[in-house]
Tab-separated table of C-alpha atoms and ligand atoms in Angstrom:
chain	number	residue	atom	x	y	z
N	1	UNK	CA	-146.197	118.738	92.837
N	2	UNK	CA	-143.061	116.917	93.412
N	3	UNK	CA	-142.716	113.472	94.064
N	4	UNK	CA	-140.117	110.794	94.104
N	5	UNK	CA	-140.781	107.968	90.910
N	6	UNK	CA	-139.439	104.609	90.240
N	7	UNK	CA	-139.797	104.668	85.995
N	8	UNK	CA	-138.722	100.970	86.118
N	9	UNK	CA	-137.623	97.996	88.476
N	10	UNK	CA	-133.866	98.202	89.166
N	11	UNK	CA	-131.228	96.829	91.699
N	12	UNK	CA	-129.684	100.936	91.754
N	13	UNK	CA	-130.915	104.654	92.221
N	14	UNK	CA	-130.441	105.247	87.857
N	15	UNK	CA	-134.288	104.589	87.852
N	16	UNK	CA	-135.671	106.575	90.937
N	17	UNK	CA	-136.255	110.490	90.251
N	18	UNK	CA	-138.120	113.202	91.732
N	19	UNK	CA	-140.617	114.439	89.415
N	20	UNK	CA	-143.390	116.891	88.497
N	21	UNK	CA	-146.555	114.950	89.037
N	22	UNK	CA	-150.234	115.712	89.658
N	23	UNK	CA	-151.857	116.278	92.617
N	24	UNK	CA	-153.796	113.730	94.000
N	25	UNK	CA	-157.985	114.415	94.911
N	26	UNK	CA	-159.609	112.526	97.284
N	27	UNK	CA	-162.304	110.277	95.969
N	28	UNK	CA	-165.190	109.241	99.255
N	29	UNK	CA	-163.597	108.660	102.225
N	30	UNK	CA	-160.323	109.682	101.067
N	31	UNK	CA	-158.223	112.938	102.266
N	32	UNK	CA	-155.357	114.109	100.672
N	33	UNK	CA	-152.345	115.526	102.712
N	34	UNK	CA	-149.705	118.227	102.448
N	35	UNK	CA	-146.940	115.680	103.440
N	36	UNK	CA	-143.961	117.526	105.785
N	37	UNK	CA	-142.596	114.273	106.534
N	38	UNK	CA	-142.451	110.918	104.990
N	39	UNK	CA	-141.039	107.646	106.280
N	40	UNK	CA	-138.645	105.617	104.599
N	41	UNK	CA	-139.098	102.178	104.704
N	42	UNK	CA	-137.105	98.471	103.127
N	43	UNK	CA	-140.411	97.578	101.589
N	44	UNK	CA	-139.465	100.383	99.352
N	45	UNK	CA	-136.514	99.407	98.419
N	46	UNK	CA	-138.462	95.634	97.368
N	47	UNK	CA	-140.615	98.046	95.405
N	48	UNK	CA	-137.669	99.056	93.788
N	49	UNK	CA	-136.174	95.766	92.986
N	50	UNK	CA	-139.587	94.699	91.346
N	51	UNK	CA	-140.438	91.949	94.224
N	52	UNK	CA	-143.801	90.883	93.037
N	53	UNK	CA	-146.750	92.725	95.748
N	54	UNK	CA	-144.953	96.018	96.248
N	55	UNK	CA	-145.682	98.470	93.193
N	56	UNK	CA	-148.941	97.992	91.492
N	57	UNK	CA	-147.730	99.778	88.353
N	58	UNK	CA	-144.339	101.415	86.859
N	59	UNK	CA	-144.023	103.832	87.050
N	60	UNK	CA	-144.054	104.084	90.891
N	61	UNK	CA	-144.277	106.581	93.482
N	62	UNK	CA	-143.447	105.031	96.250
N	63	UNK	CA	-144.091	105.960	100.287
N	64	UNK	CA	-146.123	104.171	103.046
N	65	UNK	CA	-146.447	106.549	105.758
N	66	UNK	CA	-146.333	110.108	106.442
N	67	UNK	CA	-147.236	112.762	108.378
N	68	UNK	CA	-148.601	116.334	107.098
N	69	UNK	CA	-151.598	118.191	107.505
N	70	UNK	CA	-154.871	117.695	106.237
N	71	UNK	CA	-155.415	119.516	102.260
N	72	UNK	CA	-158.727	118.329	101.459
N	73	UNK	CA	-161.043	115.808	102.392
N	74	UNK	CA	-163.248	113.895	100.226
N	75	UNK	CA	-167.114	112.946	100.603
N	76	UNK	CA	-168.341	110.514	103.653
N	77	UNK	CA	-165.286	111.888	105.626
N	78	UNK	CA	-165.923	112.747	109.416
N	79	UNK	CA	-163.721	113.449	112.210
N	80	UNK	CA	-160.606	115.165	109.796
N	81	UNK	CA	-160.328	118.748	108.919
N	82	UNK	CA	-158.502	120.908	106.882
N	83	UNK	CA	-155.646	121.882	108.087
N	84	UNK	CA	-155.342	119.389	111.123
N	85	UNK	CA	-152.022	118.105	111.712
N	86	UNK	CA	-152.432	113.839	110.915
N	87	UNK	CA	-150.041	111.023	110.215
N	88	UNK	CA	-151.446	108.138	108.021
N	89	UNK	CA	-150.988	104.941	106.406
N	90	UNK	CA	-150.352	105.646	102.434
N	91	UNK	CA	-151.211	102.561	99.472
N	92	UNK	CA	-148.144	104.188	98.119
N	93	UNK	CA	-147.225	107.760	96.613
N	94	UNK	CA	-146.478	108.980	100.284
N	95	UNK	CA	-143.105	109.736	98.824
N	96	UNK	CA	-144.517	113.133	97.347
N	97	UNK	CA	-145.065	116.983	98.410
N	98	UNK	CA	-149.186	115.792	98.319
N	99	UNK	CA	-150.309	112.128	99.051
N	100	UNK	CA	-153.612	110.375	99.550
N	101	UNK	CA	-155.169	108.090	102.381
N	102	UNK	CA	-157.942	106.241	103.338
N	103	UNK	CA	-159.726	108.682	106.099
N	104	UNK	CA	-160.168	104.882	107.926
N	105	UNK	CA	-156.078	104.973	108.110
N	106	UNK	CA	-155.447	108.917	109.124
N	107	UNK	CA	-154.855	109.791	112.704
N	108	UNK	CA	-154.598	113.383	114.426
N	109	UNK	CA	-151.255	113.470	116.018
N	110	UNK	CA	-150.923	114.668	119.826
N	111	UNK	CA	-149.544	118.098	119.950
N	112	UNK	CA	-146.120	116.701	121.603
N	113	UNK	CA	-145.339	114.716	118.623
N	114	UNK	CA	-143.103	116.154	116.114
N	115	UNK	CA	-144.321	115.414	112.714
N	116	UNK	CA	-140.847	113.549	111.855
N	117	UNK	CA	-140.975	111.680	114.665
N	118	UNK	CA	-144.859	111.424	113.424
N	119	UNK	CA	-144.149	110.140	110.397
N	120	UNK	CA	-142.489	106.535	111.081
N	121	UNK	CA	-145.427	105.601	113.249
N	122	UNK	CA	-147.484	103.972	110.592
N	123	UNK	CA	-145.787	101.731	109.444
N	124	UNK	CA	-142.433	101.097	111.779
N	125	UNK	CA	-144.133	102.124	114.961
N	126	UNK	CA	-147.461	100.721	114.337
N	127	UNK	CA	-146.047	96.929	112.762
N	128	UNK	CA	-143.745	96.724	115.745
N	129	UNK	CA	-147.046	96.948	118.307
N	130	UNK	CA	-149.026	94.677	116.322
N	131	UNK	CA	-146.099	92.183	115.669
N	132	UNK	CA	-146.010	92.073	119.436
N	133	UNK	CA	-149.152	92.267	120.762
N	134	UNK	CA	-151.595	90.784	118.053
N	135	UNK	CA	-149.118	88.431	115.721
N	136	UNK	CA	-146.582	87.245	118.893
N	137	UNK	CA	-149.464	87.493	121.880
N	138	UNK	CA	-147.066	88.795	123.416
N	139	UNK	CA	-147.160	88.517	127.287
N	140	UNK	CA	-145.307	91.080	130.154
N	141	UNK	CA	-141.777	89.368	131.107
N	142	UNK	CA	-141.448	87.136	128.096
N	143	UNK	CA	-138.221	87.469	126.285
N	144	UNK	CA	-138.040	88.005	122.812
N	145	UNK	CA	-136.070	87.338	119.499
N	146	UNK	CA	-135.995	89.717	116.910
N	147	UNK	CA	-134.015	89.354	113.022
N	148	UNK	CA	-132.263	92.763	111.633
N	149	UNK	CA	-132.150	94.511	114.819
N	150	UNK	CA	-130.652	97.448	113.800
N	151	UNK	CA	-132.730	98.287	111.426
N	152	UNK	CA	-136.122	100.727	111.818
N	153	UNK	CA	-138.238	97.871	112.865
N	154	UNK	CA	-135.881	96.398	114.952
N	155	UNK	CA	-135.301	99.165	116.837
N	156	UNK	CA	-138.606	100.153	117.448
N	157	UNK	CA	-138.958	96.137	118.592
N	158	UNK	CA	-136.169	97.172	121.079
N	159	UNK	CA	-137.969	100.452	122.731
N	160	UNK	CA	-141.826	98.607	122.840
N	161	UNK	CA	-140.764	95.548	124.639
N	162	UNK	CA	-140.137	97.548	127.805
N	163	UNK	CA	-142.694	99.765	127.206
N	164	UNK	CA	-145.175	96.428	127.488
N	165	UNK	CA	-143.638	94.883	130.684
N	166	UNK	CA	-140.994	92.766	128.527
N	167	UNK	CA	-138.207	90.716	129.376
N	168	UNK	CA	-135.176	89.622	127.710
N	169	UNK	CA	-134.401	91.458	124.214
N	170	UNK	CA	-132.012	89.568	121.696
N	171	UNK	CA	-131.139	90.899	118.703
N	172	UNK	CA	-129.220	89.558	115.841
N	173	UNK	CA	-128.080	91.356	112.397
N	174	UNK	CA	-126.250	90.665	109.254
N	175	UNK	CA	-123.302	92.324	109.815
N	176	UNK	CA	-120.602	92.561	113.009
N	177	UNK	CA	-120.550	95.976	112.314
N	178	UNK	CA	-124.217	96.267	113.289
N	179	UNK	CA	-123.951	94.878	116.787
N	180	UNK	CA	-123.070	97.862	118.550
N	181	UNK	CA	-126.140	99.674	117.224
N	182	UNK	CA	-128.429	96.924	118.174
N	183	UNK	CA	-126.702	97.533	121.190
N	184	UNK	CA	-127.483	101.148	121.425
N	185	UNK	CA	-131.256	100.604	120.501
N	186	UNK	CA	-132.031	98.871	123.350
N	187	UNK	CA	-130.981	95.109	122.591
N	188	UNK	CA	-129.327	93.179	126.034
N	189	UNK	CA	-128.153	91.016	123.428
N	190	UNK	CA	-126.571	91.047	120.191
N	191	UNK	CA	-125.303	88.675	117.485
N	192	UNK	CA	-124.253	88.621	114.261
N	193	UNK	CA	-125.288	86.231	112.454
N	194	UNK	CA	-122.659	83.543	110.842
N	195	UNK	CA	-121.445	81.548	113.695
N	196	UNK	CA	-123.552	78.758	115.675
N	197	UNK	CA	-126.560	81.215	116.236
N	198	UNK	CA	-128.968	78.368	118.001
N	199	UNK	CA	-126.563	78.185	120.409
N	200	UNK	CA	-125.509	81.649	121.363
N	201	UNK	CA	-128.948	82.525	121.735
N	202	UNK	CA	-129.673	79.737	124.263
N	203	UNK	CA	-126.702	80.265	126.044
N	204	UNK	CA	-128.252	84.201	126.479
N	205	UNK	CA	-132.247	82.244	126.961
N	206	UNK	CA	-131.947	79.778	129.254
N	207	UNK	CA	-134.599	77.426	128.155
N	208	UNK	CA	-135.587	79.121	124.903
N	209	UNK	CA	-137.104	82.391	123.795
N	210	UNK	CA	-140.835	82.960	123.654
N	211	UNK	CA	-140.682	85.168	121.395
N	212	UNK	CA	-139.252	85.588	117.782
N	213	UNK	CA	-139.877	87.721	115.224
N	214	UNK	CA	-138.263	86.805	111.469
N	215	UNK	CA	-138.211	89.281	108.642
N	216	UNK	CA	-136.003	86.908	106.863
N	217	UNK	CA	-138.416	85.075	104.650
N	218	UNK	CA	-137.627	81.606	105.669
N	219	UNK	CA	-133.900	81.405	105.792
N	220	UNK	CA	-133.606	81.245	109.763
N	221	UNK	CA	-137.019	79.099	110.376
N	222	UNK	CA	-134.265	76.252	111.260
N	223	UNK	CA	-132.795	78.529	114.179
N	224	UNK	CA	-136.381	80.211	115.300
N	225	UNK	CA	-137.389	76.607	115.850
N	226	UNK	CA	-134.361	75.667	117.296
N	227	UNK	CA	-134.480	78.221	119.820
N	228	UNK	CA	-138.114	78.638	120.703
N	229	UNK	CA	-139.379	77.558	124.224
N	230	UNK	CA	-142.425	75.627	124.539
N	231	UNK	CA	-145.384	77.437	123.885
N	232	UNK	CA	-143.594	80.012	121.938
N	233	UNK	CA	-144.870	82.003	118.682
N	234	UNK	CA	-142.138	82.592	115.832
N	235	UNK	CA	-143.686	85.499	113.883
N	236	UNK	CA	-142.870	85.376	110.226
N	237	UNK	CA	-142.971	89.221	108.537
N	238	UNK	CA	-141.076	89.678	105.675
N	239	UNK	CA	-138.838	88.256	102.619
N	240	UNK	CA	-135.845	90.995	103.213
N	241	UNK	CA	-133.712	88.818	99.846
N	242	UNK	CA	-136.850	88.105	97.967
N	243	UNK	CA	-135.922	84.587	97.897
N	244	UNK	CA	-139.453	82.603	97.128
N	245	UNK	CA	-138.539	79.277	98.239
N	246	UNK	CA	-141.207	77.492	100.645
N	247	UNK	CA	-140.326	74.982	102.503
N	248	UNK	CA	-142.678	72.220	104.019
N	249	UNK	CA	-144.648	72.700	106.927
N	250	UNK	CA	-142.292	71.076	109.856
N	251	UNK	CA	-144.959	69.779	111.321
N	252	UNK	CA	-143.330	67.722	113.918
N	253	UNK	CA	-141.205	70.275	115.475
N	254	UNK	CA	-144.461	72.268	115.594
N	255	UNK	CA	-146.701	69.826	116.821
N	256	UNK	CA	-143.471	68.603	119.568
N	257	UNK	CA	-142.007	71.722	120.470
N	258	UNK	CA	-145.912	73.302	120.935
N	259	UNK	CA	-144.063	76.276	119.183
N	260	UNK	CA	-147.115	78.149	116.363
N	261	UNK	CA	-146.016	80.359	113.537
N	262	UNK	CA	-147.902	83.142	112.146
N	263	UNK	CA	-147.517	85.655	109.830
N	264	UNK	CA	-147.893	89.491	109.471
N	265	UNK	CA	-148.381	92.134	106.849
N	266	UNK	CA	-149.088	95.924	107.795
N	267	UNK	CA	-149.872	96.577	104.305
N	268	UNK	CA	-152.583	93.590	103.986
N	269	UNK	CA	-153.877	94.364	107.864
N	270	UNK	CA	-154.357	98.084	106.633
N	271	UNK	CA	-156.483	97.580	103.279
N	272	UNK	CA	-158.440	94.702	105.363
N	273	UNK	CA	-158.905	95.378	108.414
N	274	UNK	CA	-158.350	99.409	109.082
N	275	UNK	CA	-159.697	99.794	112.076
N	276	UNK	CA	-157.002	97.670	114.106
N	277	UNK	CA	-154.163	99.442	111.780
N	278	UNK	CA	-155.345	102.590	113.205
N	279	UNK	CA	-156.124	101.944	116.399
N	280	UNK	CA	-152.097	100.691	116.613
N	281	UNK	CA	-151.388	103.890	115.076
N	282	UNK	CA	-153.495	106.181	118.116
N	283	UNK	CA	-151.716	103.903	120.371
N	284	UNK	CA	-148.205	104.259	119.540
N	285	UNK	CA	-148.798	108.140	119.223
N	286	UNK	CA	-150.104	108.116	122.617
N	287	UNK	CA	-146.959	106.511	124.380
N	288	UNK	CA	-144.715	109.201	122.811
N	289	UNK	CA	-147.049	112.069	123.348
N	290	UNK	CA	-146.998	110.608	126.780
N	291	UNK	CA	-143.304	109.268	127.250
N	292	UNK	CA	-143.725	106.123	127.496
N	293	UNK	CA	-141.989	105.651	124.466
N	294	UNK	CA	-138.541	107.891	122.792
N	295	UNK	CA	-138.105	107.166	119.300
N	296	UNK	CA	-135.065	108.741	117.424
N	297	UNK	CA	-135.099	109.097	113.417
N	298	UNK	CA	-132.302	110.229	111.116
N	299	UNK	CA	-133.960	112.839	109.018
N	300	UNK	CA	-132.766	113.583	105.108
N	301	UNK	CA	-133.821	117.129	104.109
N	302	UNK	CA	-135.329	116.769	100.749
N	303	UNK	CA	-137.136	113.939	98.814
N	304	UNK	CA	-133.764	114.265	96.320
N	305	UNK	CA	-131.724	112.331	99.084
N	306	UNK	CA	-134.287	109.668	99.262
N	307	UNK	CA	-132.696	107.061	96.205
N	308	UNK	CA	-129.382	107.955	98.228
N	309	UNK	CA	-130.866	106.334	101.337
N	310	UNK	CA	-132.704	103.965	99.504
N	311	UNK	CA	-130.048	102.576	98.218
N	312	UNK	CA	-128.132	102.067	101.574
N	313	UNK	CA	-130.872	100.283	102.849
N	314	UNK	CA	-130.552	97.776	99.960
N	315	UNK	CA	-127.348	97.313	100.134
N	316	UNK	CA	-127.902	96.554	104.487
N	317	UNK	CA	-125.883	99.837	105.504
N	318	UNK	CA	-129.008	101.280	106.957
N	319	UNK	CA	-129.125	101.904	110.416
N	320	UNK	CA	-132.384	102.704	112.756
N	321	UNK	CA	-135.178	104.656	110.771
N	322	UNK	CA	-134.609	107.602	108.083
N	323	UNK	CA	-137.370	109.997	107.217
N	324	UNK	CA	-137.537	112.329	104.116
N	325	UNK	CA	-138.678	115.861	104.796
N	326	UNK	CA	-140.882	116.645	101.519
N	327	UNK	CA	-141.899	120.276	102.864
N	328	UNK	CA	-142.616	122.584	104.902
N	329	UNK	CA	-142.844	122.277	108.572
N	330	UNK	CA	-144.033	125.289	111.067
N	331	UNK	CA	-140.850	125.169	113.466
N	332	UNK	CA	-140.805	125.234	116.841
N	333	UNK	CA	-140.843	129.304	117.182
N	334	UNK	CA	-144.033	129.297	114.992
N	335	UNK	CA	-145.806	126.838	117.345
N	336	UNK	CA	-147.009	127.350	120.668
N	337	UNK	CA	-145.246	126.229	123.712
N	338	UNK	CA	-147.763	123.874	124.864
N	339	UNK	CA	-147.508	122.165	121.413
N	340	UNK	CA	-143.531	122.457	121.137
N	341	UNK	CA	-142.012	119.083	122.996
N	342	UNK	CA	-139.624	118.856	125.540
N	343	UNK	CA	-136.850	118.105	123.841
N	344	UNK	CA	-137.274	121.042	121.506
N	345	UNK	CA	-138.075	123.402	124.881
N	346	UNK	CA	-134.846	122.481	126.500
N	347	UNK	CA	-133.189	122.613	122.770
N	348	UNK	CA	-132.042	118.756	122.797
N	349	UNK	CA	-131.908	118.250	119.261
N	350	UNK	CA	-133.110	114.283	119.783
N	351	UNK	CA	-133.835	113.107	116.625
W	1	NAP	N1	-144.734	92.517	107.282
W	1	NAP	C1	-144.781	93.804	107.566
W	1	NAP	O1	-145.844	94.353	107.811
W	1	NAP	C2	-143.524	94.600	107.592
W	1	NAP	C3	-143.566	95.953	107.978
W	1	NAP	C4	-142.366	96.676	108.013
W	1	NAP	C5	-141.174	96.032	107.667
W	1	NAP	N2	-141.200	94.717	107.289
W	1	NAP	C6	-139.959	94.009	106.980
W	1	NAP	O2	-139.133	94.103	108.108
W	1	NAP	C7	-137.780	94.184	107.688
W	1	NAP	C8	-137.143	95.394	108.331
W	1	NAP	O3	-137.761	96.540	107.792
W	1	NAP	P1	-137.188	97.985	108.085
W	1	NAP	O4	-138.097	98.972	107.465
W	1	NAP	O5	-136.846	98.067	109.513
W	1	NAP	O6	-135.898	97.942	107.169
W	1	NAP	P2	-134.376	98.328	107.373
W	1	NAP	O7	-134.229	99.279	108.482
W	1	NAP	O8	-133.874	98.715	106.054
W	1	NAP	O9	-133.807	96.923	107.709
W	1	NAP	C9	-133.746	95.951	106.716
W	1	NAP	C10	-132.742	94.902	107.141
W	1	NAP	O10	-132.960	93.699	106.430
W	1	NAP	C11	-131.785	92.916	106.535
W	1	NAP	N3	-131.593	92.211	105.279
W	1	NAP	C12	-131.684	90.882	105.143
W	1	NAP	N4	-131.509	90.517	103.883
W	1	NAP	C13	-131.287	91.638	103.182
W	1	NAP	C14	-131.034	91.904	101.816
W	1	NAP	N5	-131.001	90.934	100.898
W	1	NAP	N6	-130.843	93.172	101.443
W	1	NAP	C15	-130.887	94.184	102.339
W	1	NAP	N7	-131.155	93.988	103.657
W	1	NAP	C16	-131.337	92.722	104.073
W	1	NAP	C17	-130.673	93.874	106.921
W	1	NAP	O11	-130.405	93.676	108.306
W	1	NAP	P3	-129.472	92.522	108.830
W	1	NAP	O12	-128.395	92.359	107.808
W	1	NAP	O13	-128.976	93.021	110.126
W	1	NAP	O14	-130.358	91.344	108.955
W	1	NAP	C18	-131.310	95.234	106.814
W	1	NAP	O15	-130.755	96.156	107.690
W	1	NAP	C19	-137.774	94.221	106.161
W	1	NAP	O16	-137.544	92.909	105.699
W	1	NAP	C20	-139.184	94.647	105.828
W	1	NAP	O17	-139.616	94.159	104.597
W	1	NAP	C21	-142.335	94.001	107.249
């Protein structure tokens, strides 16, 4: 089968290839999965780079989420069958025509979904619910701050806030280029980043935000405090420069601004504790399926264009999510009405 490989850690695409490879089997309570769709995320670009946690070996296939249907299922498994159209949580290799998951982290997707759209719910769709509601307790009306808006994450940030009774959405990114699509994901506020930042976002939070939620390792933990309202929760969820610098625990501002800080993984909430990974999963599939929530992804049309998009992604150019088709989808003729969604009945090419 084909997949995409990483032969060695490198800043570039002159290391990433698609390959023959073998197939994966499924070991007990394992499935493997012909993969249509495959989402493309940052942490594989910190694969990539050789950021220590994101490939257990070189070389690497890399891929955290896709979407497919069901090839074979391994002993123990209940509930999946052959054949049944799933999206699922990947330990990697979901890059690939064939990948393996953990039965534990593979969901049947609603009929309405399209598998593309499918396909960035694990782990976009599914961190940005669980950022919210488990790591920020979030609560309907609060307003929230979230770091690289424009990105997939952020974006998907923009659409769920609404979707859970929110409030006030801020955004800031990297670039000024980026604040118009920040913008145009949902953000009633954006910023770029460079200029007095503590105080543009009070001037748009009267009081403080309750909410903030920092991919940037620790590099804007001065700001988040800065700008949190009593009471608030600044969630910490990535290390986007792979700097590895701690600083101390400012306790004071902690204990005196009754502000907490937690932190999230998706990948270490999946391997631990699958149930609630899964259970975000069924959720965020359900408010599509049902409306409540409109995702749009940039699709590339073959796992060769993947280092191309990789590499805009390291270099910050990205912009909202991009998903890799790896194969074979049935279209929209070969499906039945009832399964096809709206936007491909009226022929509103959304996504
Ligand atoms: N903990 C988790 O479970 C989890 C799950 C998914 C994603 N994440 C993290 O969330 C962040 C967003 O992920 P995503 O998939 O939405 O990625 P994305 O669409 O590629 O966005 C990544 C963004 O990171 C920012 N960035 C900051 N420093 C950077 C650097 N040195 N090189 C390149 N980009 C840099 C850029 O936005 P600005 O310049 O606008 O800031 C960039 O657009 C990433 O840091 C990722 O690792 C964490």
């Amino acid at each position: 089968m084909r997949a995409l490989v990483m032969t060695a850690p490198s800043r570039g695409c002159d290391r990433t290839q698609v390959q023959d490879v073998p197939e994966p089997r499924p070991g007990a309570g394992e499935v493997t999965i012909d993969v249509t769709h495959a989402g493309i995320n940052f942490l594989d670009v910190m694969a990539r780079r050789g950021d220590e946690g994101y490939a257990r070996a070189w070389p690497h296939v890399p891929g955290l989420e896709v979407a497919g249907t069901v090839r074979e299922v391994g002993d123990d498994v209940t509930g999946l069958t052959v054949g049944q159209r799933v999206a699922a949580f990947s330990p990697g290799g979901g890059l690939a025509e064939v990948a393996l998951a953990r039965a534990a982290l593979t969901v049947a997707v609603p009929d309405r979904v399209p598998s593309r759209i499918a396909a960035a719910a694990p782990v976009m769709l599914a961190s940005a619910l669980l950022l919210l509601t488990d790591a920020a307790r979030f609560r309907q009306g609060e307003s929230v701050l979230v770091h690289s808006a424009s990105g997939g994450v952020g974006s998907a940030l923009a659409q769920l806030v609404p979707a859970l009774g929110g409030g006030l959405r801020i955004g800031t990114v990297g670039r000024p280029e980026k604040v118009l699509s920040a913008r145009n994901s949902g953000y009633d506020v954006a910023i770029a980043r460079g200029g007095d930042l503590a105080g543009e976002v009070r001037a748009a939070a009267d009081g403080g935000v309750d909410v903030v939620l920092d991919p940037l390792g620790t590099s804007m933990l001065d700001v988040d405090l800065a700008v949190t309202a009593p009471g608030g929760r600044i969630v910490l969820f990535g290390n986007a420069d792979g700097g590895r610098e701690t600083p101390p625990l400012p306790l004071e501002r902690l204990i005196g601004g009754n502000i907490a800080i937690s932190g999230f993984s998706i990948s270490r909430l999946s391997a631990t504790v699958p149930g609630r990974a899964a259970g975000a999963l069924r959720q965020v599939l359900d408010l599509i399926a049902t409306g409540r929530l409109d995702i749009a992804v940039t699709e590339v049309d073959s796992l060769d264009r993947v280092p191309e998009v990789h590499q805009l992604l390291a270099e910050g150019r990205g912009n909202g999510k991009y998903v890799a088709r790896t194969g074979a989808e049935r279209t929209g003729a070969e499906r039945t009405g009832a399964e096809r969604t709206g936007a491909e009945r009226t022929g509103a090419e959304r996504s």
